[in-house]
mmCIF file of C-alpha atoms in Angstrom:
data_model
loop_
_atom_site.group_PDB
_atom_site.id
_atom_site.type_symbol
_atom_site.label_atom_id
_atom_site.label_comp_id
_atom_site.label_asym_id
_atom_site.label_seq_id
_atom_site.Cartn_x
_atom_site.Cartn_y
_atom_site.Cartn_z
ATOM 1 C CA GLU A 1 -0.944 -46.772 14.679
ATOM 2 C CA ILE A 2 -1.278 -44.799 11.433
ATOM 3 C CA ALA A 3 -4.726 -43.602 12.456
ATOM 4 C CA GLN A 4 -3.383 -42.522 15.852
ATOM 5 C CA CYS A 5 -0.563 -40.599 14.166
ATOM 6 C CA LEU A 6 -3.036 -38.833 11.887
ATOM 7 C CA VAL A 7 -5.285 -37.893 14.809
ATOM 8 C CA GLY A 8 -2.268 -36.669 16.736
ATOM 9 C CA SER A 9 -1.137 -34.583 13.786
ATOM 10 C CA GLU A 10 -4.556 -33.013 13.362
ATOM 11 C CA MET A 11 -4.678 -32.144 17.060
ATOM 12 C CA CYS A 12 -1.235 -30.591 16.812
ATOM 13 C CA ILE A 13 -2.351 -28.436 13.863
ATOM 14 C CA ARG A 14 -5.512 -27.382 15.710
ATOM 15 C CA ASP A 15 -3.477 -26.438 18.788
ATOM 16 C CA ARG A 16 -1.007 -24.460 16.657
ATOM 17 C CA ASN A 17 -3.830 -22.647 14.872
ATOM 18 C CA ARG A 18 -5.580 -21.865 18.143
ATOM 19 C CA ALA A 19 -2.331 -20.477 19.549
ATOM 20 C CA MET A 20 -1.887 -18.182 16.544
ATOM 21 C CA GLU A 21 -5.468 -16.944 16.891
ATOM 22 C CA ASP A 22 -4.937 -16.282 20.608
ATOM 23 C CA GLU A 23 -1.727 -14.364 19.880
ATOM 24 C CA PHE A 24 -3.162 -12.314 17.015
ATOM 25 C CA ALA A 25 -4.501 -9.305 18.948
ATOM 26 C CA GLY A 26 -1.287 -8.948 20.913
ATOM 27 C CA ALA A 27 0.811 -9.272 17.768
ATOM 28 C CA ILE A 28 -1.189 -6.479 16.124
ATOM 29 C CA SER A 29 -0.873 -4.118 19.106
ATOM 30 C CA ASN A 30 2.817 -4.906 19.600
ATOM 31 C CA GLY A 31 3.718 -4.338 15.950
ATOM 32 C CA GLN A 32 4.894 -7.901 15.385
ATOM 33 C CA PHE A 33 3.458 -7.874 11.884
ATOM 34 C CA GLU A 34 6.181 -6.314 9.762
ATOM 35 C CA ILE A 35 5.748 -4.715 6.349
ATOM 36 C CA TRP A 36 8.407 -5.669 3.811
ATOM 37 C CA TYR A 37 8.610 -3.842 0.507
ATOM 38 C CA GLN A 38 9.426 -5.678 -2.694
ATOM 39 C CA PRO A 39 10.427 -3.153 -5.390
ATOM 40 C CA LYS A 40 9.077 -2.960 -8.935
ATOM 41 C CA TYR A 41 11.448 -1.758 -11.645
ATOM 42 C CA ASN A 42 11.064 -0.765 -15.253
ATOM 43 C CA PRO A 43 13.178 -3.376 -17.087
ATOM 44 C CA VAL A 44 13.877 -0.956 -19.932
ATOM 45 C CA ASP A 45 15.649 1.794 -17.947
ATOM 46 C CA ASN A 46 16.021 0.027 -14.565
ATOM 47 C CA LYS A 47 14.186 2.825 -12.748
ATOM 48 C CA LEU A 48 12.252 2.181 -9.557
ATOM 49 C CA VAL A 49 8.554 2.623 -10.369
ATOM 50 C CA GLY A 50 6.743 1.065 -7.421
ATOM 51 C CA ALA A 51 6.678 -1.598 -4.754
ATOM 52 C CA GLU A 52 4.459 -4.248 -3.227
ATOM 53 C CA ALA A 53 3.820 -4.442 0.508
ATOM 54 C CA LEU A 54 4.285 -7.922 1.973
ATOM 55 C CA VAL A 55 3.310 -8.822 5.533
ATOM 56 C CA ARG A 56 5.560 -10.922 7.762
ATOM 57 C CA TRP A 57 4.881 -12.052 11.329
ATOM 58 C CA ARG A 58 7.785 -12.032 13.758
ATOM 59 C CA GLY A 59 6.908 -14.211 16.714
ATOM 60 C CA GLY A 60 7.753 -13.522 20.335
ATOM 61 C CA ASP A 61 10.900 -15.618 19.961
ATOM 62 C CA GLY A 62 12.129 -13.343 17.159
ATOM 63 C CA LYS A 63 11.589 -15.954 14.442
ATOM 64 C CA LEU A 64 9.462 -15.349 11.389
ATOM 65 C CA ILE A 65 6.189 -17.230 10.999
ATOM 66 C CA SER A 66 5.538 -18.144 7.387
ATOM 67 C CA PRO A 67 2.593 -16.370 5.710
ATOM 68 C CA ALA A 68 1.652 -19.803 4.348
ATOM 69 C CA ARG A 69 0.775 -20.726 7.935
ATOM 70 C CA PHE A 70 -1.164 -17.705 9.145
ATOM 71 C CA ILE A 71 -2.784 -16.195 6.025
ATOM 72 C CA PRO A 72 -5.029 -19.211 5.192
ATOM 73 C CA LEU A 73 -6.014 -19.515 8.858
ATOM 74 C CA PHE A 74 -6.949 -15.848 9.182
ATOM 75 C CA GLU A 75 -8.877 -15.990 5.919
ATOM 76 C CA LYS A 76 -10.858 -18.870 7.323
ATOM 77 C CA ASP A 77 -11.635 -17.383 10.740
ATOM 78 C CA GLY A 78 -12.197 -13.770 9.594
ATOM 79 C CA LEU A 79 -9.165 -12.190 11.259
ATOM 80 C CA ILE A 80 -7.762 -11.372 7.825
ATOM 81 C CA LYS A 81 -9.982 -8.258 7.620
ATOM 82 C CA THR A 82 -8.177 -6.786 10.630
ATOM 83 C CA LEU A 83 -4.774 -7.790 9.263
ATOM 84 C CA ASP A 84 -5.515 -6.296 5.838
ATOM 85 C CA GLU A 85 -6.506 -3.008 7.454
ATOM 86 C CA TYR A 86 -3.360 -3.064 9.605
ATOM 87 C CA VAL A 87 -1.160 -3.528 6.543
ATOM 88 C CA PHE A 88 -2.955 -0.783 4.616
ATOM 89 C CA LYS A 89 -2.710 1.674 7.517
ATOM 90 C CA SER A 90 0.965 0.833 8.003
ATOM 91 C CA VAL A 91 1.757 1.496 4.356
ATOM 92 C CA CYS A 92 -0.169 4.785 4.348
ATOM 93 C CA ARG A 93 1.687 5.943 7.473
ATOM 94 C CA GLN A 94 5.030 4.962 5.955
ATOM 95 C CA GLN A 95 4.186 6.845 2.793
ATOM 96 C CA ALA A 96 3.191 9.882 4.877
ATOM 97 C CA GLU A 97 6.478 9.694 6.771
ATOM 98 C CA TRP A 98 8.521 9.501 3.575
ATOM 99 C CA LYS A 99 6.514 12.419 2.166
ATOM 100 C CA SER A 100 7.034 14.585 5.272
ATOM 101 C CA ASN A 101 10.776 13.860 5.081
ATOM 102 C CA GLY A 102 10.855 15.292 1.580
ATOM 103 C CA ARG A 103 11.276 11.985 -0.187
ATOM 104 C CA GLN A 104 9.647 11.232 -3.484
ATOM 105 C CA ILE A 105 7.005 8.591 -2.904
ATOM 106 C CA ILE A 106 6.021 5.907 -5.400
ATOM 107 C CA PRO A 107 2.943 3.674 -5.559
ATOM 108 C CA VAL A 108 3.051 0.830 -3.036
ATOM 109 C CA SER A 109 0.413 -1.790 -3.743
ATOM 110 C CA ILE A 110 -1.420 -3.636 -0.976
ATOM 111 C CA ASN A 111 -2.960 -7.090 -1.268
ATOM 112 C CA LEU A 112 -6.562 -7.532 -0.172
ATOM 113 C CA SER A 113 -7.743 -11.047 0.605
ATOM 114 C CA ARG A 114 -10.841 -12.472 -1.007
ATOM 115 C CA ALA A 115 -12.512 -12.472 2.435
ATOM 116 C CA THR A 116 -11.975 -8.725 2.880
ATOM 117 C CA LEU A 117 -13.513 -8.052 -0.514
ATOM 118 C CA TYR A 118 -16.847 -9.385 0.738
ATOM 119 C CA PHE A 119 -17.173 -6.745 3.454
ATOM 120 C CA GLU A 120 -19.600 -3.946 2.626
ATOM 121 C CA SER A 121 -18.169 -0.481 1.870
ATOM 122 C CA VAL A 122 -14.584 -1.773 1.843
ATOM 123 C CA ALA A 123 -13.572 0.758 -0.832
ATOM 124 C CA GLU A 124 -14.971 3.680 1.156
ATOM 125 C CA LEU A 125 -13.276 2.433 4.316
ATOM 126 C CA TYR A 126 -9.876 2.305 2.683
ATOM 127 C CA LYS A 127 -10.412 5.737 1.129
ATOM 128 C CA CYS A 128 -11.079 7.132 4.618
ATOM 129 C CA ILE A 129 -7.900 5.529 5.962
ATOM 130 C CA ALA A 130 -5.839 7.091 3.164
ATOM 131 C CA ASN A 131 -7.447 10.487 3.765
ATOM 132 C CA GLU A 132 -6.708 10.332 7.488
ATOM 133 C CA THR A 133 -3.011 9.877 6.761
ATOM 134 C CA GLY A 134 -2.948 12.507 4.006
ATOM 135 C CA ILE A 135 -2.023 10.072 1.240
ATOM 136 C CA ASP A 136 -3.559 10.203 -2.207
ATOM 137 C CA THR A 137 -5.139 6.844 -3.062
ATOM 138 C CA LYS A 138 -3.118 6.728 -6.298
ATOM 139 C CA TYR A 139 -0.077 5.930 -4.134
ATOM 140 C CA VAL A 140 -1.722 2.887 -2.514
ATOM 141 C CA PRO A 141 -3.109 0.738 -5.358
ATOM 142 C CA ILE A 142 -5.028 -2.422 -4.482
ATOM 143 C CA GLU A 143 -4.054 -5.918 -5.563
ATOM 144 C CA ILE A 144 -6.566 -8.736 -5.850
ATOM 145 C CA THR A 145 -5.800 -12.236 -7.041
ATOM 146 C CA GLU A 146 -7.217 -13.571 -10.274
ATOM 147 C CA SER A 147 -9.010 -16.364 -8.417
ATOM 148 C CA ALA A 148 -10.602 -13.871 -5.981
ATOM 149 C CA ALA A 149 -11.856 -11.794 -8.888
ATOM 150 C CA ILE A 150 -13.418 -14.823 -10.540
ATOM 151 C CA ASP A 151 -15.015 -16.148 -7.354
ATOM 152 C CA ASN A 152 -16.623 -12.832 -6.351
ATOM 153 C CA ALA A 153 -19.863 -12.368 -8.292
ATOM 154 C CA ASN A 154 -19.943 -8.688 -7.260
ATOM 155 C CA ILE A 155 -16.409 -7.944 -8.453
ATOM 156 C CA LYS A 156 -17.405 -5.512 -11.204
ATOM 157 C CA VAL A 157 -19.368 -3.322 -8.802
ATOM 158 C CA LEU A 158 -16.539 -3.543 -6.281
ATOM 159 C CA ALA A 159 -13.954 -2.583 -8.893
ATOM 160 C CA ASP A 160 -16.031 0.467 -9.845
ATOM 161 C CA GLN A 161 -16.244 1.468 -6.173
ATOM 162 C CA PHE A 162 -12.471 1.339 -5.808
ATOM 163 C CA HIS A 163 -11.983 3.324 -9.016
ATOM 164 C CA ASN A 164 -14.556 5.908 -7.930
ATOM 165 C CA ASN A 165 -12.524 6.389 -4.764
ATOM 166 C CA GLY A 166 -9.310 6.962 -6.716
ATOM 167 C CA PHE A 167 -7.664 3.569 -6.365
ATOM 168 C CA SER A 168 -5.838 1.728 -9.107
ATOM 169 C CA LEU A 169 -6.548 -2.002 -9.278
ATOM 170 C CA LEU A 170 -4.096 -4.776 -10.059
ATOM 171 C CA VAL A 171 -4.989 -8.380 -10.848
ATOM 172 C CA ASP A 172 -2.348 -10.543 -9.178
ATOM 173 C CA ASP A 173 -1.177 -14.068 -10.063
ATOM 174 C CA PHE A 174 -2.644 -13.876 -13.571
ATOM 175 C CA GLY A 175 -2.289 -17.279 -15.206
ATOM 176 C CA SER A 176 -1.463 -19.150 -12.017
ATOM 177 C CA GLY A 177 -4.497 -21.390 -12.222
ATOM 178 C CA TYR A 178 -7.320 -20.027 -14.291
ATOM 179 C CA SER A 179 -5.624 -18.251 -17.215
ATOM 180 C CA LEU A 180 -8.924 -16.709 -18.258
ATOM 181 C CA LEU A 181 -8.492 -13.588 -20.346
ATOM 182 C CA ASN A 182 -12.063 -12.551 -19.596
ATOM 183 C CA THR A 183 -10.852 -11.878 -16.051
ATOM 184 C CA VAL A 184 -9.180 -8.729 -17.318
ATOM 185 C CA ILE A 185 -11.543 -8.112 -20.216
ATOM 186 C CA ASP A 186 -14.645 -7.939 -18.015
ATOM 187 C CA ILE A 187 -13.195 -6.295 -14.887
ATOM 188 C CA PRO A 188 -12.047 -2.655 -15.068
ATOM 189 C CA VAL A 189 -8.531 -3.100 -13.717
ATOM 190 C CA ASN A 190 -5.473 -0.974 -14.463
ATOM 191 C CA THR A 191 -2.627 -3.448 -14.249
ATOM 192 C CA VAL A 192 -2.189 -7.184 -14.794
ATOM 193 C CA LYS A 193 0.513 -9.007 -12.847
ATOM 194 C CA ILE A 194 1.683 -12.044 -14.783
ATOM 195 C CA ASP A 195 2.430 -14.977 -12.518
ATOM 196 C CA LYS A 196 6.026 -16.164 -12.084
ATOM 197 C CA VAL A 197 5.182 -19.494 -13.736
ATOM 198 C CA PHE A 198 5.623 -17.799 -17.107
ATOM 199 C CA MET A 199 9.120 -16.615 -16.139
ATOM 200 C CA ASP A 200 9.915 -20.132 -14.946
ATOM 201 C CA ASN A 201 8.810 -21.572 -18.283
ATOM 202 C CA CYS A 202 11.224 -19.222 -20.070
ATOM 203 C CA LYS A 203 14.102 -21.038 -18.372
ATOM 204 C CA THR A 204 13.199 -24.387 -19.858
ATOM 205 C CA SER A 205 11.830 -23.847 -23.361
ATOM 206 C CA GLU A 206 11.634 -21.543 -26.346
ATOM 207 C CA ARG A 207 7.888 -22.095 -26.312
ATOM 208 C CA GLY A 208 7.748 -20.704 -22.801
ATOM 209 C CA MET A 209 9.546 -17.556 -23.923
ATOM 210 C CA TYR A 210 7.291 -17.221 -26.968
ATOM 211 C CA PHE A 211 4.184 -17.621 -24.840
ATOM 212 C CA LEU A 212 5.372 -14.947 -22.388
ATOM 213 C CA HIS A 213 5.890 -12.497 -25.262
ATOM 214 C CA GLN A 214 2.374 -13.236 -26.550
ATOM 215 C CA ILE A 215 0.757 -12.825 -23.129
ATOM 216 C CA VAL A 216 2.478 -9.476 -22.606
ATOM 217 C CA ALA A 217 1.409 -8.338 -26.082
ATOM 218 C CA VAL A 218 -2.230 -9.346 -25.545
ATOM 219 C CA VAL A 219 -2.503 -7.725 -22.126
ATOM 220 C CA LYS A 220 -0.887 -4.507 -23.349
ATOM 221 C CA GLY A 221 -3.104 -4.589 -26.421
ATOM 222 C CA LEU A 222 -6.139 -4.549 -24.122
ATOM 223 C CA GLY A 223 -4.825 -1.305 -22.640
ATOM 224 C CA TYR A 224 -3.425 -2.541 -19.324
ATOM 225 C CA ARG A 225 -0.039 -2.061 -17.736
ATOM 226 C CA VAL A 226 1.944 -5.258 -17.276
ATOM 227 C CA VAL A 227 3.969 -6.426 -14.289
ATOM 228 C CA CYS A 228 5.948 -9.673 -14.473
ATOM 229 C CA GLU A 229 6.724 -11.484 -11.224
ATOM 230 C CA GLY A 230 9.455 -13.951 -10.392
ATOM 231 C CA VAL A 231 12.371 -12.180 -12.083
ATOM 232 C CA GLU A 232 15.472 -13.847 -10.680
ATOM 233 C CA ASN A 233 18.372 -12.979 -13.002
ATOM 234 C CA LEU A 234 19.633 -10.506 -15.580
ATOM 235 C CA GLU A 235 18.766 -12.814 -18.484
ATOM 236 C CA GLN A 236 15.112 -12.688 -17.497
ATOM 237 C CA VAL A 237 15.262 -8.912 -17.285
ATOM 238 C CA GLU A 238 16.485 -8.889 -20.886
ATOM 239 C CA VAL A 239 13.596 -11.162 -21.911
ATOM 240 C CA LEU A 240 11.097 -8.745 -20.385
ATOM 241 C CA ARG A 241 12.830 -5.785 -21.974
ATOM 242 C CA LYS A 242 12.414 -7.368 -25.411
ATOM 243 C CA ALA A 243 8.813 -8.336 -24.612
ATOM 244 C CA GLY A 244 7.929 -4.733 -23.785
ATOM 245 C CA CYS A 245 7.004 -5.425 -20.165
ATOM 246 C CA GLU A 246 6.671 -2.165 -18.198
ATOM 247 C CA GLU A 247 7.325 -3.387 -14.656
ATOM 248 C CA ALA A 248 9.152 -6.326 -13.119
ATOM 249 C CA GLN A 249 9.634 -7.619 -9.606
ATOM 250 C CA GLY A 250 11.386 -10.535 -7.989
ATOM 251 C CA PHE A 251 14.573 -11.594 -6.210
ATOM 252 C CA TRP A 252 16.817 -9.960 -8.826
ATOM 253 C CA PHE A 253 15.560 -6.501 -7.934
ATOM 254 C CA ALA A 254 14.731 -7.163 -4.283
#
């Protein structure tokens, strides 16, 4: 009976995944993938300094489909390349709209999956997209995860290509699993995003707070900007202010 339940569960997952793949093209053309913007603030003066674009899928029934369900699937089957381009184009068009309306635009970073990073000439492609919409690439920085940077043997060449095309690079989720400082020492990035686990540790121990201060100091000492994720309350903002962190994002600001 247990074996039958497991088989039934696997079939259910396969059917659900197949349904999402079948619905993907229509969801793209119908604009069901929404772009949500999570702001980044300077914790010292509380000024808005940037944002991160997050993709959400609103199904035909109006309910949101969790990214935890569709992102891993699309990374596996290759559809993520199309979704990444869709998000990037959407952000560029939004930036262009804000600009044409006379609003001051700020950098909005876009996440690229590890699968997209393996496609040839990806940096040149994204430069062309930005040019077509009239947006300077400095306003659409690229985020890559620490694990993706480590797993891609060609990451240094790729980072140079993005820089040569005017993009800033951010290493996301720093410390979430690898915690290797040579990730940022060896790769020419501009900004390091410290994973929320360090903010969580500040809630429970003095050691956690001390370690966060040291991480921020080391990263800044290497010449990078620092963004701390997972900021949920005013006390954590004060911690980052004392640590000298330059940007913060999380539920408190969002």
